[in-house]
Tab-separated table of C-alpha atoms in Angstrom:
chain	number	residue	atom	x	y	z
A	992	UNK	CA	0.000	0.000	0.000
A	993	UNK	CA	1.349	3.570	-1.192
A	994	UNK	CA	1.909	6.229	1.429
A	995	UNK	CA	0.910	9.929	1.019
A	996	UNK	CA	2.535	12.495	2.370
A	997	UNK	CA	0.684	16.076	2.375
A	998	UNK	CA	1.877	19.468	1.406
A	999	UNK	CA	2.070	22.604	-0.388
A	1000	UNK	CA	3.554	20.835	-3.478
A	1001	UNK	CA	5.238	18.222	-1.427
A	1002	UNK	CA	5.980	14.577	-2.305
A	1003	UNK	CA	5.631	11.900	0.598
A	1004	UNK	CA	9.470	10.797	0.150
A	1005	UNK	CA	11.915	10.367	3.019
A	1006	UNK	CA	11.565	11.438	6.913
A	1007	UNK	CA	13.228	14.630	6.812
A	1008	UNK	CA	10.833	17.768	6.161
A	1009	UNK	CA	10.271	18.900	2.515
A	1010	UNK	CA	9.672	22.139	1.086
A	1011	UNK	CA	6.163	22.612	1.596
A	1012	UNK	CA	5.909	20.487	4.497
A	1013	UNK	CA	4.940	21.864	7.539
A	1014	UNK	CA	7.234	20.328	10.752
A	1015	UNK	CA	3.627	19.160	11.912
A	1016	UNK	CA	3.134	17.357	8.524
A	1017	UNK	CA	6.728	15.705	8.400
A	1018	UNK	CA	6.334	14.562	12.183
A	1019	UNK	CA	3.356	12.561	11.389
A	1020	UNK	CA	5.196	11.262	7.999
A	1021	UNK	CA	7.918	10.408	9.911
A	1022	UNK	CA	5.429	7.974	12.430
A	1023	UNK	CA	4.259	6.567	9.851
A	1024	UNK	CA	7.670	6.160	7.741
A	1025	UNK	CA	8.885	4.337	10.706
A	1026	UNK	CA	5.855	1.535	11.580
A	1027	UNK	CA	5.179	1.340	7.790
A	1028	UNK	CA	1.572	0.912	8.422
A	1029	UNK	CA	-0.483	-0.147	5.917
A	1030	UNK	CA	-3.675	-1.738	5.300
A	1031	UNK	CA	-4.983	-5.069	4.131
A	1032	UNK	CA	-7.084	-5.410	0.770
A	1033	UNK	CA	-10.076	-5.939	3.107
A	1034	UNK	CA	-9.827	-2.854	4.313
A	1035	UNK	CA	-9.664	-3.270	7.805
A	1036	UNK	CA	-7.678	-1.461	10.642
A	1037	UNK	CA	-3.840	-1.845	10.398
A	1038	UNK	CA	-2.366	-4.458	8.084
A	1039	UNK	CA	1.481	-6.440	7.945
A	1040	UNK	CA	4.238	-3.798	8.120
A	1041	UNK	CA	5.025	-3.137	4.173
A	1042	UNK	CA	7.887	-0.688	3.438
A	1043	UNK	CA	7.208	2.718	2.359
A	1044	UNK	CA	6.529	3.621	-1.579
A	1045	UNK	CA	7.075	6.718	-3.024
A	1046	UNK	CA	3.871	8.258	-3.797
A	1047	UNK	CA	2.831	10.449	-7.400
A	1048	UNK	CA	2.920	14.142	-5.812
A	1049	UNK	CA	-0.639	14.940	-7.506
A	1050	UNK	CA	-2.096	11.711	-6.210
A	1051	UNK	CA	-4.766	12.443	-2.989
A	1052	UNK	CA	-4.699	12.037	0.323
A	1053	UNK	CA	-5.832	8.335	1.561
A	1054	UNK	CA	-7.262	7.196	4.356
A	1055	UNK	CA	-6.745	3.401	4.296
A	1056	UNK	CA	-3.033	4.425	4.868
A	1057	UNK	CA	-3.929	5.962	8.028
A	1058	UNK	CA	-1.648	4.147	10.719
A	1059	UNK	CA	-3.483	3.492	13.473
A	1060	UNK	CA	-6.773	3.079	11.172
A	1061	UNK	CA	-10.490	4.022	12.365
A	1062	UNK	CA	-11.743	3.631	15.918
A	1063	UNK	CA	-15.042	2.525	16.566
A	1064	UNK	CA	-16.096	5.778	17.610
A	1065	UNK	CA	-15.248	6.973	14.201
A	1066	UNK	CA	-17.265	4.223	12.901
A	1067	UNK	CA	-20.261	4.795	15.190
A	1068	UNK	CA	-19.910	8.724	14.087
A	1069	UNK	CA	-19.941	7.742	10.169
A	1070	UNK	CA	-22.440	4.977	10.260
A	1071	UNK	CA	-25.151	7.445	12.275
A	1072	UNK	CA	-24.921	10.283	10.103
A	1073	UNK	CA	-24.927	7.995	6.862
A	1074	UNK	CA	-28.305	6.245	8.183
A	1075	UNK	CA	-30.338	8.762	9.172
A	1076	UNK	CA	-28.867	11.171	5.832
A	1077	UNK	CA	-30.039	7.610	3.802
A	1078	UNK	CA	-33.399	7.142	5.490
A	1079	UNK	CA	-34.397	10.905	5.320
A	1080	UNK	CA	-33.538	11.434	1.547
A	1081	UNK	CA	-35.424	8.471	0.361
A	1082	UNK	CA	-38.333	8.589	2.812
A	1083	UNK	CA	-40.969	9.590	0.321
A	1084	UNK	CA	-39.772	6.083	-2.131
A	1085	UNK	CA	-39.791	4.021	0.874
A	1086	UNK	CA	-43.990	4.990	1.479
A	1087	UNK	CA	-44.153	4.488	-1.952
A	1088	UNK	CA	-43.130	1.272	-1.090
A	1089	UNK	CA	-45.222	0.254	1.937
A	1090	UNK	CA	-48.222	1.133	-0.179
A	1091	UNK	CA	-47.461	-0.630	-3.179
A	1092	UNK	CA	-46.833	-3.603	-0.995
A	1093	UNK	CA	-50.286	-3.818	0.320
A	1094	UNK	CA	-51.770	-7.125	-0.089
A	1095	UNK	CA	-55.429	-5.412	-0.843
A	1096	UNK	CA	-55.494	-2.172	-1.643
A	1097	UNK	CA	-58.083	-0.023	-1.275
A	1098	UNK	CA	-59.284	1.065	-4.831
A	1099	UNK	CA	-57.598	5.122	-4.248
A	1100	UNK	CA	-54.327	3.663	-2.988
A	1101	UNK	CA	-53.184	1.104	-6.366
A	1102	UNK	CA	-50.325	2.654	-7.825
A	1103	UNK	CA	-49.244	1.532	-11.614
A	1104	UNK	CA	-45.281	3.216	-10.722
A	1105	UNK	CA	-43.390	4.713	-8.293
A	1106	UNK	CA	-43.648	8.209	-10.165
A	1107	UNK	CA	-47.406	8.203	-10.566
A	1108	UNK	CA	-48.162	6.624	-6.866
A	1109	UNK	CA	-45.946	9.557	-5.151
A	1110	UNK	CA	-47.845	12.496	-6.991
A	1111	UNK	CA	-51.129	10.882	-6.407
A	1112	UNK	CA	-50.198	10.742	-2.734
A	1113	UNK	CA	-48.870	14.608	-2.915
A	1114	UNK	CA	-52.280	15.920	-4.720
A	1115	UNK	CA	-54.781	14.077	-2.782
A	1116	UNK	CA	-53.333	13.816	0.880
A	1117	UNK	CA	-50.870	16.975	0.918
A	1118	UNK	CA	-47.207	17.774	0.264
A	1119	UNK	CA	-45.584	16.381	3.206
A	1120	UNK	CA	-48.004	13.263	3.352
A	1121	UNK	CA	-44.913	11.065	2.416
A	1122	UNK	CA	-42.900	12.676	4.892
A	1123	UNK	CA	-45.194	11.381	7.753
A	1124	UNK	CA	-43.323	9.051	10.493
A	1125	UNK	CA	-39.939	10.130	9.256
A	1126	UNK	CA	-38.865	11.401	12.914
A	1127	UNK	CA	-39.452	8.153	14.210
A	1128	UNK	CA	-36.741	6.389	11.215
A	1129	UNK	CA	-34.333	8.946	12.171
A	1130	UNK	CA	-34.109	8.666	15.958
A	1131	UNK	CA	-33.968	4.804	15.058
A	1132	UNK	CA	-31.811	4.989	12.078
A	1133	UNK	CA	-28.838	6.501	14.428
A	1134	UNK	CA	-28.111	4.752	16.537
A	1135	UNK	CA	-29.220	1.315	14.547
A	1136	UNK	CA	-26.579	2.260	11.762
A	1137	UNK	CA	-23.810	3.466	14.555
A	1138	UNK	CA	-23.895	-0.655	15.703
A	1139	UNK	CA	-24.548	-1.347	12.570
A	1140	UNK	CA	-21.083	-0.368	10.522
A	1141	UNK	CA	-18.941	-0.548	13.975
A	1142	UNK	CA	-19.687	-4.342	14.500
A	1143	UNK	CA	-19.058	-4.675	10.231
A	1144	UNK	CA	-15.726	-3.328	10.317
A	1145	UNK	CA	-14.788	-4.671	13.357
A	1146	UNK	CA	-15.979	-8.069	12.739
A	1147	UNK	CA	-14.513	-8.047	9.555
A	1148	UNK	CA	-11.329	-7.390	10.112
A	1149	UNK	CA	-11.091	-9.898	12.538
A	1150	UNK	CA	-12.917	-12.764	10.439
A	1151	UNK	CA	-10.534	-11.698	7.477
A	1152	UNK	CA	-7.357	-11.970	9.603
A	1153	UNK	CA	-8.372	-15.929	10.781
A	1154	UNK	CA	-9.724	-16.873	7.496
A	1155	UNK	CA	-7.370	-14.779	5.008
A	1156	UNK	CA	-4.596	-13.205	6.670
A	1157	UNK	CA	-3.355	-10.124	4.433
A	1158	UNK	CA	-6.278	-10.276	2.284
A	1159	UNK	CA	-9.733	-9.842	1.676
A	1160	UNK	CA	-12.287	-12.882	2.570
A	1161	UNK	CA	-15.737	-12.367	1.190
A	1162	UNK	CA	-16.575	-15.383	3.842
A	1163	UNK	CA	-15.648	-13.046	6.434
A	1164	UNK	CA	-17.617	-9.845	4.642
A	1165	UNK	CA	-20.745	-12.177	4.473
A	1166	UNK	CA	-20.529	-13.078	8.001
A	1167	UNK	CA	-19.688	-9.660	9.064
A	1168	UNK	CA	-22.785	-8.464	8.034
A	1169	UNK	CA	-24.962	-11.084	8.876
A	1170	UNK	CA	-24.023	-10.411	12.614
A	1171	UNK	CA	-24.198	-6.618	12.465
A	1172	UNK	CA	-27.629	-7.095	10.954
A	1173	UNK	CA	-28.458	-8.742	14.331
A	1174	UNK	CA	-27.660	-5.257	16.275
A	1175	UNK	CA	-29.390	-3.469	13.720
A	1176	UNK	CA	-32.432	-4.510	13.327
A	1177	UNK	CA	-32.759	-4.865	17.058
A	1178	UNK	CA	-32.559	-1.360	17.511
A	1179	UNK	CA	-34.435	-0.341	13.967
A	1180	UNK	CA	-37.611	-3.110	14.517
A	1181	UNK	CA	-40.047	-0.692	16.901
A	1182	UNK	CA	-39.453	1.827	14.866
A	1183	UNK	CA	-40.299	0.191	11.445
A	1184	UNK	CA	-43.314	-0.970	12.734
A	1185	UNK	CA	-44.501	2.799	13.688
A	1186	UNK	CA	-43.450	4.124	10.306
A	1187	UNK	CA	-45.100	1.317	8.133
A	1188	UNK	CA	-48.346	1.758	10.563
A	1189	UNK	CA	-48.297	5.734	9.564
A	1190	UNK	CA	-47.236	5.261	5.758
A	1191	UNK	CA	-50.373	2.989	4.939
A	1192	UNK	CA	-53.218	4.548	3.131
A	1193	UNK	CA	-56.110	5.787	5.858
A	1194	UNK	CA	-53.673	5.516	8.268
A	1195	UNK	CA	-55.898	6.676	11.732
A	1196	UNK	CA	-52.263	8.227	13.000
A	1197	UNK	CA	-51.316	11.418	12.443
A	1198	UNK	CA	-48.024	12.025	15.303
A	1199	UNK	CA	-45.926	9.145	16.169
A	1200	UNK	CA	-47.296	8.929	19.802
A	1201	UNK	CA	-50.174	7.976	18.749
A	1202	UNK	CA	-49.097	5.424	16.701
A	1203	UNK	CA	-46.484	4.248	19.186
A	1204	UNK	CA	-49.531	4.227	22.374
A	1205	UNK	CA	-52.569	2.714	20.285
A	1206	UNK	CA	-49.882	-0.421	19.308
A	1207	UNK	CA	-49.049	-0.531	22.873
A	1208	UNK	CA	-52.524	-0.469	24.714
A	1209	UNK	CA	-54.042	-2.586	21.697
A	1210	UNK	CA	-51.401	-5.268	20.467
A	1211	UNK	CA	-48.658	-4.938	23.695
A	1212	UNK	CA	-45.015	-4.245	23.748
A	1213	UNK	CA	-44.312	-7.767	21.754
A	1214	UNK	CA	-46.197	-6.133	18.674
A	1215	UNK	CA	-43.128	-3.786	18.174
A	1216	UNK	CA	-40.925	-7.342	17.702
A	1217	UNK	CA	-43.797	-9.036	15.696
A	1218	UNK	CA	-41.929	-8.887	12.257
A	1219	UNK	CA	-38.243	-9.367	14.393
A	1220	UNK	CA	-37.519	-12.840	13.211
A	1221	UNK	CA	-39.125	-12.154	9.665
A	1222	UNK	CA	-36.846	-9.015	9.609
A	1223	UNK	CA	-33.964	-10.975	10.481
A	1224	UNK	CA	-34.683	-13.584	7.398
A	1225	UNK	CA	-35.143	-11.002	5.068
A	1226	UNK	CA	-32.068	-8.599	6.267
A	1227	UNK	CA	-29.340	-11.759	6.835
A	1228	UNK	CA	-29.364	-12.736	3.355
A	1229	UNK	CA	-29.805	-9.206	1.921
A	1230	UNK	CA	-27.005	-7.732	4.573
A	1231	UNK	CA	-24.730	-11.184	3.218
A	1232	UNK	CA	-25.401	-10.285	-0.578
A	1233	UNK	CA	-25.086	-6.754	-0.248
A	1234	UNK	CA	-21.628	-6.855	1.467
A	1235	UNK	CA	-20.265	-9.425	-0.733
A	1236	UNK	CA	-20.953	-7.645	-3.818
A	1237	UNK	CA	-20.113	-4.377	-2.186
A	1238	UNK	CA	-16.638	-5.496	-1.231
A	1239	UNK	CA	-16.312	-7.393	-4.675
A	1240	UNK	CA	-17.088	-4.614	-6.801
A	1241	UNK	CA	-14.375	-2.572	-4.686
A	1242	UNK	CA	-11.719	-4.667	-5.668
A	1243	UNK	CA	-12.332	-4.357	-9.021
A	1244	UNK	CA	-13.316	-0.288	-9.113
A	1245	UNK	CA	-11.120	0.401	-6.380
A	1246	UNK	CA	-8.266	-1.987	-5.458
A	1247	UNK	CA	-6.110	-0.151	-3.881
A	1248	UNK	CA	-8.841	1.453	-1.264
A	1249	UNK	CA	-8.217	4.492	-1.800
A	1250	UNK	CA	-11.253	7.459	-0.383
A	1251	UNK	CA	-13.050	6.874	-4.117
A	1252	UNK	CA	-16.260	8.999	-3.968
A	1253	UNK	CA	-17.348	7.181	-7.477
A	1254	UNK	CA	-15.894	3.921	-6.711
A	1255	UNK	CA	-18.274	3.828	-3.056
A	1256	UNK	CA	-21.381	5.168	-4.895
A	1257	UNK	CA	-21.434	2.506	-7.853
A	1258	UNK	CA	-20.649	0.054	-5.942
A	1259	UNK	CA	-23.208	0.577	-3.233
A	1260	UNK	CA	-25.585	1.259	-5.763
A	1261	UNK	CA	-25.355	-2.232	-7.350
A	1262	UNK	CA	-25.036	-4.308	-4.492
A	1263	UNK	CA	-28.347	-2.445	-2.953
A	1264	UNK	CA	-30.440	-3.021	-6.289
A	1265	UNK	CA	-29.060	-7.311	-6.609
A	1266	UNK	CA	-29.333	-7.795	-2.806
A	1267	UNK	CA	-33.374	-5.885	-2.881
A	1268	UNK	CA	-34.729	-7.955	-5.927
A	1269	UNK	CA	-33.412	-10.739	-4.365
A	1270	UNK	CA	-35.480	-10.118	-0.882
A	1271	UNK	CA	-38.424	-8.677	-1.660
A	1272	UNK	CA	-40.518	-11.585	-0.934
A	1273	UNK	CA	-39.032	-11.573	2.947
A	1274	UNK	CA	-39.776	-7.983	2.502
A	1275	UNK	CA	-43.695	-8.047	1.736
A	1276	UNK	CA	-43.730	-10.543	4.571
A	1277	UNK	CA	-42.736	-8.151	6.853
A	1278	UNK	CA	-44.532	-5.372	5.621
A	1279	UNK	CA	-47.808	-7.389	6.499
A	1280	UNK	CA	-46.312	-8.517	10.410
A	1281	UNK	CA	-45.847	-4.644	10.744
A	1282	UNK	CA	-48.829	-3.258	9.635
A	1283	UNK	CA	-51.882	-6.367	10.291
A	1284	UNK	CA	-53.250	-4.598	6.978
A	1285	UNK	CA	-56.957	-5.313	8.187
A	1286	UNK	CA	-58.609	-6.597	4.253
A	1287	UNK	CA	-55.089	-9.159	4.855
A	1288	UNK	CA	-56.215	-10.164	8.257
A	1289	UNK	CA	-60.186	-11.063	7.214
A	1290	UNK	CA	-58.627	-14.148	5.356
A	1291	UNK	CA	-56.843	-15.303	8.594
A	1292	UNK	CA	-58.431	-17.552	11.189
A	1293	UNK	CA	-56.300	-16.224	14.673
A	1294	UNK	CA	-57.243	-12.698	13.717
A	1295	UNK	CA	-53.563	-11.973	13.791
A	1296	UNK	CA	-50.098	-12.478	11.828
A	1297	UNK	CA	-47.865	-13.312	14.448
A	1298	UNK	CA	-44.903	-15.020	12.613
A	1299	UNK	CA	-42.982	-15.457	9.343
A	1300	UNK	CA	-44.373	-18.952	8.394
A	1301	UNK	CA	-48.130	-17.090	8.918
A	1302	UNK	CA	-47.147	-13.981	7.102
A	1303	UNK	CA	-46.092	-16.425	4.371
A	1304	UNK	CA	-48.880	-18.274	4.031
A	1305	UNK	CA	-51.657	-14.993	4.377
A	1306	UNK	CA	-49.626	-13.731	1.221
A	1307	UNK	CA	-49.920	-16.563	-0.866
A	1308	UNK	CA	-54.082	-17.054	-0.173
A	1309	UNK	CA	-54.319	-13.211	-0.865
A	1310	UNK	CA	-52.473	-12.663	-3.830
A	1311	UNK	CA	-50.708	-16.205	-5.289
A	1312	UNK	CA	-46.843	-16.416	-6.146
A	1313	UNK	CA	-47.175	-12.850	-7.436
A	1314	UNK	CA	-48.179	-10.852	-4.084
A	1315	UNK	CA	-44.647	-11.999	-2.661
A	1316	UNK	CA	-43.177	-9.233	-5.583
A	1317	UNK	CA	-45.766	-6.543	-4.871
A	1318	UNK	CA	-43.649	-3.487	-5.017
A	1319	UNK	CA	-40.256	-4.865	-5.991
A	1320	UNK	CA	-39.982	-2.026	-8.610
A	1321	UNK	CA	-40.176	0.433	-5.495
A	1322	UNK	CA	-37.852	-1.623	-3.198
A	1323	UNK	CA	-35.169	-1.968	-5.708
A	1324	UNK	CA	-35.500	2.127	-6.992
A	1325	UNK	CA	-35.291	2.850	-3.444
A	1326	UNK	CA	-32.463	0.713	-2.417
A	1327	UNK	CA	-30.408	1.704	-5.615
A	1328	UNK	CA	-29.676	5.530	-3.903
A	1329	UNK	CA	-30.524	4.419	-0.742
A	1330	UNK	CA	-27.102	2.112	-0.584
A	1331	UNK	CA	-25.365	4.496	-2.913
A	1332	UNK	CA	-25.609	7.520	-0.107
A	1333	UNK	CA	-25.099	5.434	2.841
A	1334	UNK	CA	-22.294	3.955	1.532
A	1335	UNK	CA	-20.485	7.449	0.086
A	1336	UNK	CA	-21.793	9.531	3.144
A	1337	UNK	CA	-19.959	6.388	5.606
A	1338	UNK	CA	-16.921	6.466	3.712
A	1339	UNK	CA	-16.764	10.273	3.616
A	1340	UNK	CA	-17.417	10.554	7.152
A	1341	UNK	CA	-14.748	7.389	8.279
A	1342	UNK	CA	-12.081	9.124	5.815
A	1343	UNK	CA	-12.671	13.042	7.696
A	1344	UNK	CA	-12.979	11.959	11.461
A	1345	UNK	CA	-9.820	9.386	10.735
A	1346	UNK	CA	-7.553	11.799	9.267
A	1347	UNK	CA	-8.497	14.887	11.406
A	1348	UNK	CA	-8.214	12.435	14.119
A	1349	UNK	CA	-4.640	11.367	12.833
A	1350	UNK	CA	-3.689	15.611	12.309
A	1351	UNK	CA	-4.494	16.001	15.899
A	1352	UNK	CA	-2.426	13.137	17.559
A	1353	UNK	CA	0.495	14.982	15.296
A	1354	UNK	CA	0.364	18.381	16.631
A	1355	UNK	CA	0.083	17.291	20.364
């Protein structure tokens, strides 16, 4: 891996200060001249000690050469503010969404496209009728996307390291994600299950305490986990396939892990729209747990949906094979900038915090 050094014209070459190299700047080139840190393809924390390469002067600054790498912090900082930036930019697609999935619409509410359903729902419920439970995804989108990335990288890097030492193990990305899934949707669940509750047509909720008390008093607190394990099947394989193809599209757009704004977007983009085409019958499954859409519920004998082998079955006396792809044009146009902006916004973030983090330790 190439070192950078930093500077008004400067080239990162040997320890002593350049011209154009502040003493601040050739202290920290010196640190890292002398652990010749670098990182592993994977890109985890700090790799095997590799001796320093003299970098092209008009090449950038990179942050998978940062010595002493990202700390969780940093990724708890980066994956918050890339969850809630992804959630609240695509909020209006992803009621699109919860609409089209509807097992049995009611006759105002069926949608031929995404385009057409959204300014339908604009000119006969109001402007910011899309917009409604979006508080609720961003208080849970925080802190769900801070455990979220810091148990991926984390977990990765150690996975990689056991199975591939040096390298990168898509075994390891797979499982990686599978687990921080886990953490994720534990803290993301209660508040899915508001937001889908407040995004269906006729919804009786208007503020999220409503929505949040009439579940409580009417269903109990277990309502808020109804669609857990169903969220879990849908989000393991679709956090697996979306990692995988993330990480293996970054070898080939970006091998040398550079901070590559257009390298994190396309790649995030495609492994959002394969991994959401491939889900999206785990996904209409738990769109019914989370809402008990009442038309849905008159075909089932307990009067509720209370698990994924129920929610399977309710879909497929409904609708047939085709109800388990009711809005899969939404999910994947959704998903497509949805990963594209969590991914670049994460990156961005990790790359910022890590090197302002690394500037600091050199000027103390």
């Amino acid at each position: 891996m190439e070192l950078e050094g930093r500077g008004a014209g400067g080239v990162a070459g040997g320890p002593a200060a350049g011209p154009g190299r502040s003493p601040g700047e050739s202290a920290l080139l010196d640190g890292w001249l002398q652990r010749g840190v670098g990182r592993g393809a994977g890109g985890g924390e700090a790799g095997a000690c590799r001796p320093p390469v003299r970098q092209d002067p008009d090449s950038g600054p990179d942050y998978e050469a940062l010595p002493a790498g990202a700390t969780v912090t940093t990724y708890m900082v980066a994956g918050a503010v890339a969850g809630i930036l992804e959630h609240c930019v695509m909020y209006p697609i992803d009621c699109v969404k919860t609409r089209m999935q509807s097992l049995q619409p009611d006759p105002a509410a069926r949608y031929r496209n995404v385009l057409e359903a959204l300014w339908r729902i604009i000119r006969t419920e109001g402007l910011w009728r899309p917009m409604r439970g979006l508080n609720v995804t961003a208080t849970g989108a925080g802190p769900a996307h801070a455990l979220y990335f810091a148990c991926y990288e984390k977990l990765k890097k150690t996975l990689s390291d056991v199975i591939h030492p040096g390298g990168n193990s898509h075994i390891a990305n797979g499982a990686a994600g599978c687990v921080a899934t886990l953490l994720h949707d534990a803290a993301m669940n209660p508040a899915e299950v508001v937001k889908q509750r407040m995004q269906m047509y006729n919804s009786p909720y208007h503020r999220v305490t409503d929505c949040v008390r009439a579940v409580w008093q009417n269903e109990g607190a277990g309502a808020f986990y109804r669609s857990y394990t169903t969220q879990l099947t849908m989000n393991v394989p679709f956090q697996a396939i979306h990692f995988m193809t993330y990480e293996f599209l970054q070898e080939h757009f970006n091998p040398q892990r550079r901070y590559n704004p257009s390298s994190h977007v396309l790649s995030g983009a495609c492994a959002g729209a394969v991994a959401a085409a491939a889900t999206t019958p785990l996904d209409v499954c738990k769109t019914l747990l989370n809402t008990q859409e009442s038309l849905a519920l008159n075909s089932n004998i307990t009067g509720h949906i209370t698990g994924m082998a129920s929610a399977f079955r309710t879909v497929y006396q409904v609708g047939g094979v085709t109800a388990y792809f009711r809005g899969v044009q939404a999910r994947v146009i959704y998903q497509i900038p949805s990963t594209a902006i969590a991914w670049s916004v994460y990156e961005f973030f990790k790359y910022l915090i890590t090197k302002r983090q690394e500037e600091w330790r050199a000027g103390k």
